[in-house]
Tab-separated table of C-alpha atoms in Angstrom:
chain	number	residue	atom	x	y	z
X	8	MET	CA	-0.190	-0.171	0.416
X	9	LYS	CA	0.840	3.539	-0.607
X	10	LEU	CA	-0.331	5.489	2.757
X	11	VAL	CA	-1.177	8.957	2.935
X	12	THR	CA	-1.929	11.774	5.153
X	13	PHE	CA	-3.867	13.941	2.886
X	14	SER	CA	-6.157	17.356	3.302
X	15	HIS	CA	-9.673	17.688	1.643
X	16	ARG	CA	-11.925	20.953	1.722
X	17	GLY	CA	-10.432	21.657	5.509
X	18	ARG	CA	-10.564	17.710	6.474
X	19	THR	CA	-7.368	16.209	7.230
X	20	SER	CA	-7.319	12.035	7.601
X	21	ILE	CA	-5.610	9.045	6.397
X	22	GLY	CA	-5.740	7.161	3.215
X	23	LYS	CA	-4.018	5.317	0.486
X	24	VAL	CA	-3.772	5.633	-2.885
X	25	ALA	CA	-5.346	3.829	-5.682
X	26	GLY	CA	-4.328	4.471	-9.237
X	27	ALA	CA	-5.213	8.439	-9.541
X	28	ARG	CA	-7.406	8.744	-6.383
X	29	VAL	CA	-6.891	8.246	-2.548
X	30	VAL	CA	-9.251	6.166	-0.812
X	31	ASP	CA	-9.914	7.522	2.638
X	32	LEU	CA	-9.398	5.231	4.942
X	33	ALA	CA	-11.355	6.356	7.777
X	34	ALA	CA	-14.541	6.955	6.326
X	35	ALA	CA	-14.540	3.796	4.564
X	36	ASP	CA	-14.317	1.846	8.034
X	37	SER	CA	-15.017	3.477	11.389
X	38	SER	CA	-13.046	0.667	12.716
X	39	LEU	CA	-9.967	2.611	11.754
X	40	PRO	CA	-8.315	5.283	13.055
X	41	GLY	CA	-7.991	8.690	11.684
X	42	THR	CA	-4.237	9.344	11.837
X	43	MET	CA	-1.223	7.803	10.503
X	44	ARG	CA	0.487	6.605	14.031
X	45	GLU	CA	-2.767	5.314	15.547
X	46	LEU	CA	-2.650	3.099	12.385
X	47	LEU	CA	0.595	2.155	12.434
X	48	ALA	CA	0.387	1.492	16.397
X	49	GLY	CA	-2.641	-0.841	15.335
X	50	GLY	CA	0.279	-3.262	13.972
X	51	ARG	CA	-0.018	-5.973	11.225
X	52	ALA	CA	-3.954	-6.271	11.901
X	53	MET	CA	-4.832	-3.293	11.372
X	54	LEU	CA	-2.478	-2.890	8.340
X	55	GLN	CA	-4.466	-5.705	6.683
X	56	ARG	CA	-7.676	-4.309	7.471
X	57	ALA	CA	-6.803	-0.852	5.997
X	58	ALA	CA	-5.355	-3.049	2.914
X	59	ALA	CA	-8.839	-5.165	2.830
X	60	VAL	CA	-10.718	-1.525	2.352
X	61	ASP	CA	-12.153	-2.069	-1.548
X	62	PRO	CA	-11.080	1.014	-3.496
X	63	GLN	CA	-14.193	0.531	-5.763
X	64	LEU	CA	-16.317	0.498	-2.918
X	65	ALA	CA	-15.333	2.990	-0.594
X	66	PRO	CA	-14.651	6.951	-0.399
X	67	GLY	CA	-12.100	8.620	-1.638
X	68	TYR	CA	-10.950	11.780	-4.044
X	69	PRO	CA	-9.064	12.168	-7.105
X	70	LEU	CA	-5.339	12.452	-6.291
X	71	ALA	CA	-5.086	15.747	-7.630
X	72	ASP	CA	-7.766	17.437	-5.966
X	73	VAL	CA	-5.996	16.623	-2.126
X	74	ARG	CA	-3.157	17.774	-0.529
X	75	LEU	CA	-0.679	15.500	0.628
X	76	GLU	CA	0.439	15.758	3.466
X	77	ALA	CA	3.651	14.624	5.353
X	78	PRO	CA	2.489	10.879	5.878
X	79	VAL	CA	3.325	10.899	9.648
X	80	PRO	CA	3.384	14.615	10.398
X	81	ASN	CA	3.887	14.289	14.519
X	82	PRO	CA	6.672	11.101	14.576
X	83	SER	CA	7.714	11.105	18.392
X	84	LYS	CA	11.303	10.692	17.238
X	85	TYR	CA	12.911	11.559	13.849
X	86	LEU	CA	16.615	10.428	13.653
X	87	ALA	CA	19.104	10.789	10.890
X	88	ILE	CA	22.772	8.692	10.515
X	89	GLY	CA	25.363	10.537	9.029
X	90	MET	CA	28.275	9.957	7.189
X	91	ASN	CA	26.607	6.517	5.770
X	92	TYR	CA	28.013	6.499	2.179
X	93	GLY	CA	31.548	5.841	1.581
X	94	LYS	CA	32.013	8.827	-1.657
X	95	HIS	CA	30.257	11.285	1.205
X	96	VAL	CA	32.423	10.260	3.682
X	97	VAL	CA	35.468	11.132	1.524
X	98	GLU	CA	34.049	14.707	0.630
X	99	ALA	CA	33.140	15.450	4.561
X	100	LYS	CA	37.037	14.814	5.347
X	101	ARG	CA	37.965	16.893	2.575
X	102	ALA	CA	36.182	19.474	4.056
X	103	GLY	CA	37.960	18.992	7.429
X	104	VAL	CA	34.864	17.034	9.366
X	105	GLU	CA	36.182	14.312	12.107
X	106	VAL	CA	34.251	11.162	11.178
X	107	PRO	CA	34.388	8.664	13.854
X	108	ASP	CA	34.233	4.608	13.134
X	109	SER	CA	30.776	4.252	14.561
X	110	GLN	CA	27.338	5.106	13.497
X	111	VAL	CA	26.645	9.102	13.371
X	112	TRP	CA	23.295	9.850	15.354
X	113	PHE	CA	21.895	12.899	15.159
X	114	ASN	CA	18.016	14.527	15.763
X	115	LYS	CA	16.233	16.344	14.112
X	116	GLN	CA	13.505	18.366	16.134
X	117	VAL	CA	9.959	16.817	14.664
X	118	SER	CA	8.859	20.746	14.571
X	119	CYS	CA	11.186	20.975	11.139
X	120	ILE	CA	8.551	18.327	9.443
X	121	ASN	CA	7.191	19.741	6.249
X	122	GLY	CA	4.700	18.363	3.544
X	123	PRO	CA	6.361	16.635	0.466
X	124	TYR	CA	5.435	19.514	-1.790
X	125	ASP	CA	5.142	22.496	0.501
X	126	PRO	CA	7.966	25.276	0.764
X	127	VAL	CA	11.559	25.310	2.320
X	128	HIS	CA	12.320	28.467	3.918
X	129	MET	CA	15.608	30.378	3.601
X	130	PRO	CA	16.236	31.158	7.086
X	131	ARG	CA	16.579	34.918	7.786
X	132	VAL	CA	20.048	34.298	10.017
X	133	SER	CA	21.755	32.047	6.977
X	134	ASP	CA	22.377	31.685	3.273
X	135	LYS	CA	24.094	28.249	3.865
X	136	LEU	CA	21.023	25.797	2.963
X	137	ASP	CA	22.230	22.835	1.628
X	138	TYR	CA	19.996	19.521	0.851
X	139	GLU	CA	20.376	15.909	1.248
X	140	ALA	CA	18.617	13.119	-0.326
X	141	GLU	CA	17.670	10.327	1.734
X	142	LEU	CA	15.665	6.895	2.258
X	143	GLY	CA	13.174	7.360	5.201
X	144	VAL	CA	12.621	3.746	7.064
X	145	VAL	CA	9.115	4.166	9.003
X	146	ILE	CA	9.126	2.204	11.979
X	147	GLY	CA	5.842	-0.003	12.541
X	148	THR	CA	6.438	-1.664	16.011
X	149	ARG	CA	7.280	-0.958	19.086
X	150	CYS	CA	10.308	-2.664	20.065
X	151	ARG	CA	13.956	-2.799	21.825
X	152	HIS	CA	17.132	-4.220	21.308
X	153	VAL	CA	16.267	-5.671	17.643
X	154	PRO	CA	18.891	-8.015	16.304
X	155	ALA	CA	19.896	-6.790	12.964
X	156	ASP	CA	18.526	-10.394	11.239
X	157	LYS	CA	15.232	-9.248	13.135
X	158	ALA	CA	14.938	-5.566	12.147
X	159	ARG	CA	13.348	-5.525	8.717
X	160	GLU	CA	10.312	-6.863	11.174
X	161	VAL	CA	9.591	-4.002	12.718
X	162	ILE	CA	9.761	-1.900	9.659
X	163	ALA	CA	6.097	-0.940	8.561
X	164	GLY	CA	7.739	0.873	5.572
X	165	TYR	CA	9.680	3.646	3.696
X	166	LEU	CA	9.365	7.255	2.178
X	167	VAL	CA	11.473	9.958	0.749
X	168	CYS	CA	13.503	12.437	2.972
X	169	ASN	CA	15.699	15.766	2.382
X	170	ASP	CA	17.338	16.359	4.984
X	171	VAL	CA	17.994	19.763	4.360
X	172	SER	CA	20.313	21.480	6.975
X	173	VAL	CA	21.644	24.972	7.584
X	174	ARG	CA	25.226	24.158	7.465
X	175	ASP	CA	26.513	27.223	9.275
X	176	TRP	CA	24.229	26.575	12.474
X	177	GLN	CA	25.048	22.722	12.030
X	178	ARG	CA	28.878	23.439	12.938
X	179	ARG	CA	27.542	25.526	16.053
X	180	SER	CA	27.015	22.343	18.146
X	181	ALA	CA	28.817	19.061	17.847
X	182	THR	CA	25.429	17.201	17.774
X	183	MET	CA	24.213	18.738	14.403
X	184	THR	CA	20.987	18.999	16.030
X	185	LEU	CA	20.253	23.049	15.801
X	186	GLY	CA	21.260	23.168	11.930
X	187	LYS	CA	19.443	19.961	11.152
X	188	SER	CA	15.814	21.517	12.747
X	189	PHE	CA	14.789	24.672	11.394
X	190	ASN	CA	11.309	25.008	10.486
X	191	THR	CA	10.541	23.505	7.054
X	192	THR	CA	14.148	21.154	6.913
X	193	GLY	CA	11.993	18.002	6.729
X	194	PRO	CA	10.047	17.553	3.876
X	195	ILE	CA	9.361	13.717	3.725
X	196	GLY	CA	6.782	11.493	2.084
X	197	PRO	CA	4.959	11.701	-0.706
X	198	TRP	CA	3.402	8.266	1.459
X	199	ILE	CA	5.000	5.610	3.176
X	200	VAL	CA	5.507	2.625	0.476
X	201	THR	CA	4.761	-0.634	2.894
X	202	ASP	CA	7.123	-3.042	2.959
X	203	ASP	CA	5.446	-5.716	1.950
X	204	GLU	CA	6.123	-3.709	-1.417
X	205	VAL	CA	9.649	-3.061	-1.723
X	206	PRO	CA	11.620	-6.110	-2.575
X	207	ASP	CA	14.318	-5.454	-1.174
X	208	PRO	CA	15.090	-1.801	0.440
X	209	LEU	CA	18.675	-2.533	-0.131
X	210	ALA	CA	18.713	-2.097	-3.948
X	211	LEU	CA	16.594	1.467	-4.600
X	212	THR	CA	18.364	4.432	-6.420
X	213	LEU	CA	18.236	7.603	-4.925
X	214	ARG	CA	18.946	11.106	-6.649
X	215	MET	CA	18.579	14.509	-5.569
X	216	ARG	CA	17.676	16.892	-8.598
X	217	ILE	CA	18.460	20.841	-8.023
X	218	ASN	CA	16.604	22.729	-10.894
X	219	GLY	CA	16.395	19.778	-12.858
X	220	GLU	CA	20.484	18.967	-12.614
X	221	THR	CA	21.323	15.708	-11.097
X	222	ARG	CA	23.736	16.357	-8.065
X	223	GLN	CA	23.377	13.239	-5.644
X	224	GLU	CA	22.919	9.824	-7.046
X	225	ALA	CA	24.111	6.574	-5.498
X	226	ARG	CA	22.310	2.998	-4.744
X	227	THR	CA	20.475	2.541	-1.073
X	228	GLY	CA	23.199	-0.921	-0.890
X	229	GLU	CA	26.395	1.488	-0.790
X	230	MET	CA	25.262	2.350	2.681
X	231	ILE	CA	28.057	1.956	5.409
X	232	TYR	CA	25.591	0.323	7.450
X	233	SER	CA	22.432	-0.945	6.432
X	234	ILE	CA	19.347	-0.123	7.588
X	235	TYR	CA	19.078	-3.366	9.663
X	236	GLU	CA	22.123	-2.370	11.442
X	237	GLN	CA	20.769	1.134	12.410
X	238	ILE	CA	17.715	-0.410	13.421
X	239	ALA	CA	19.647	-2.604	16.108
X	240	TYR	CA	21.897	0.117	17.215
X	241	LEU	CA	19.471	2.350	17.398
X	242	SER	CA	17.271	-0.149	19.823
X	243	THR	CA	20.109	-0.943	21.934
X	244	VAL	CA	19.529	2.746	23.240
X	245	MET	CA	15.926	3.143	22.742
X	246	THR	CA	12.553	2.719	22.375
X	247	LEU	CA	11.558	2.894	19.071
X	248	GLU	CA	7.756	3.805	18.574
X	249	PRO	CA	5.296	2.983	15.473
X	250	GLY	CA	5.710	6.322	13.215
X	251	ASP	CA	9.150	7.104	13.975
X	252	ILE	CA	11.142	8.198	11.045
X	253	LEU	CA	14.917	7.077	10.074
X	254	ALA	CA	16.583	9.036	7.564
X	255	THR	CA	19.475	6.605	6.598
X	256	GLY	CA	22.184	8.837	5.369
X	257	THR	CA	23.376	10.863	2.237
X	258	PRO	CA	25.478	10.339	-0.542
X	259	SER	CA	28.281	12.547	-2.174
X	260	GLY	CA	27.306	15.347	-4.052
X	261	VAL	CA	25.809	17.889	-1.255
X	262	GLY	CA	25.964	21.847	-2.260
X	263	ALA	CA	28.695	22.030	1.158
X	264	ALA	CA	31.517	19.761	-0.674
X	265	MET	CA	31.276	21.282	-3.832
X	266	ASP	CA	34.446	23.592	-4.996
X	267	PRO	CA	33.490	26.118	-4.396
X	268	PRO	CA	30.703	25.204	-2.541
X	269	SER	CA	27.141	25.976	-4.333
X	270	PHE	CA	24.671	26.631	-1.424
X	271	LEU	CA	20.669	26.703	-2.377
X	272	ARG	CA	18.864	30.179	-2.965
X	273	VAL	CA	15.381	31.260	-3.348
X	274	GLY	CA	13.611	30.077	-6.010
X	275	ASP	CA	15.705	27.087	-6.194
X	276	VAL	CA	13.254	23.854	-6.876
X	277	MET	CA	14.425	20.497	-4.837
X	278	ARG	CA	13.678	17.310	-5.808
X	279	VAL	CA	14.190	13.925	-4.381
X	280	GLU	CA	13.379	10.670	-6.404
X	281	ILE	CA	13.480	7.205	-4.934
X	282	ASP	CA	12.969	4.449	-7.669
X	283	GLY	CA	9.971	1.930	-6.162
X	284	ILE	CA	8.688	4.750	-3.466
X	285	GLY	CA	8.006	8.519	-5.479
X	286	HIS	CA	9.124	11.349	-5.317
X	287	ILE	CA	9.072	15.471	-2.925
X	288	GLU	CA	9.741	18.525	-4.638
X	289	ASN	CA	10.159	21.767	-2.849
X	290	ARG	CA	10.822	25.060	-3.165
X	291	VAL	CA	12.902	27.000	-1.495
X	292	VAL	CA	11.520	30.968	-0.396
X	293	ALA	CA	12.219	33.375	1.923
X	294	GLU	CA	11.459	32.787	5.395
X	295	PRO	CA	8.150	34.822	6.173
X	296	ALA	CA	7.701	37.514	8.651
C-alpha cells in the first residue's frame, strides 16, 4: 500500500493511494483510526484491515484534488544518520570533518517536519542552506534490542526524505541538531510504501535534482551501515515507536562539498526521487515575516 495523510476541504485524514485516487480509510471503515501514528500502532492487523478496504466501493477523492501532508506529521522521533555513504565520507573529510568509526546519529526536531510539496524557508539568519537526499524508514512496531537479522520485522515502510541542513548552524554544536532542525527543513513523503511492496530496500536508487540538474545519485546498497544495522544500533539505546522516522544517510554531492560550495538560493527547486518509492519536490522561499 501507499499510505498517505491528506487534507481535503479543510478536513485531514489518512488514506491509501489507488491509481489516481485517494481512498479515505477513516471514512471507509469506522474501526480504522484517523491518524497515521494510530494506524501504525495497530500493527499488522490494522494494516491488513486497511489493505482490505475495497477502492471501488470506498469513499475517496481524485489524487489531484487533495493536499498530501507529511505522511507522519507528528512522529515521536525523527533520527538521522550521518556519514553513511563512502563517497560522502570522503568529501566530508576533504572539508575537514572528523568522521568517527561508529554510527553517527543526530536528532531532527519534529517541528521541522514539512509536507512533500511544501516550500522550504531560507532562514533569515543564514544563507548556507543545503540539501541531502535520503531513504526514510518508518518504524511499525514498538521495539527494543532488535537484532539486525530481525530488524526488517519492525519496519512499517519507506518514504522519501530531504535532510535540509543549515550548515553554519550545524557546525555550532557537536550534536548538529540546531542546523538540522530549522522549521520546514524536514520535508518527507509523498507517502509510506509498506514494506511488503519493496522487495529489497537495499537495492533502490535515490537521486537529488536541483532545478533539474542531478547533484546526487546512489544505490541504497552503498550504505556503510545497512538499515538493519541502524535499527539494531538505535534500539540498543532507546525504544523505537510506531511512526518514528529514520533518515538513513545521504550520498556524495551535497552543496557544501562542491568547489566552490554551492548553497541553495531562494527560488531553487529540490526534487528527491527514489525508484519504487516516489518523489518529493520543494521550492526554497524566503522565510516569511
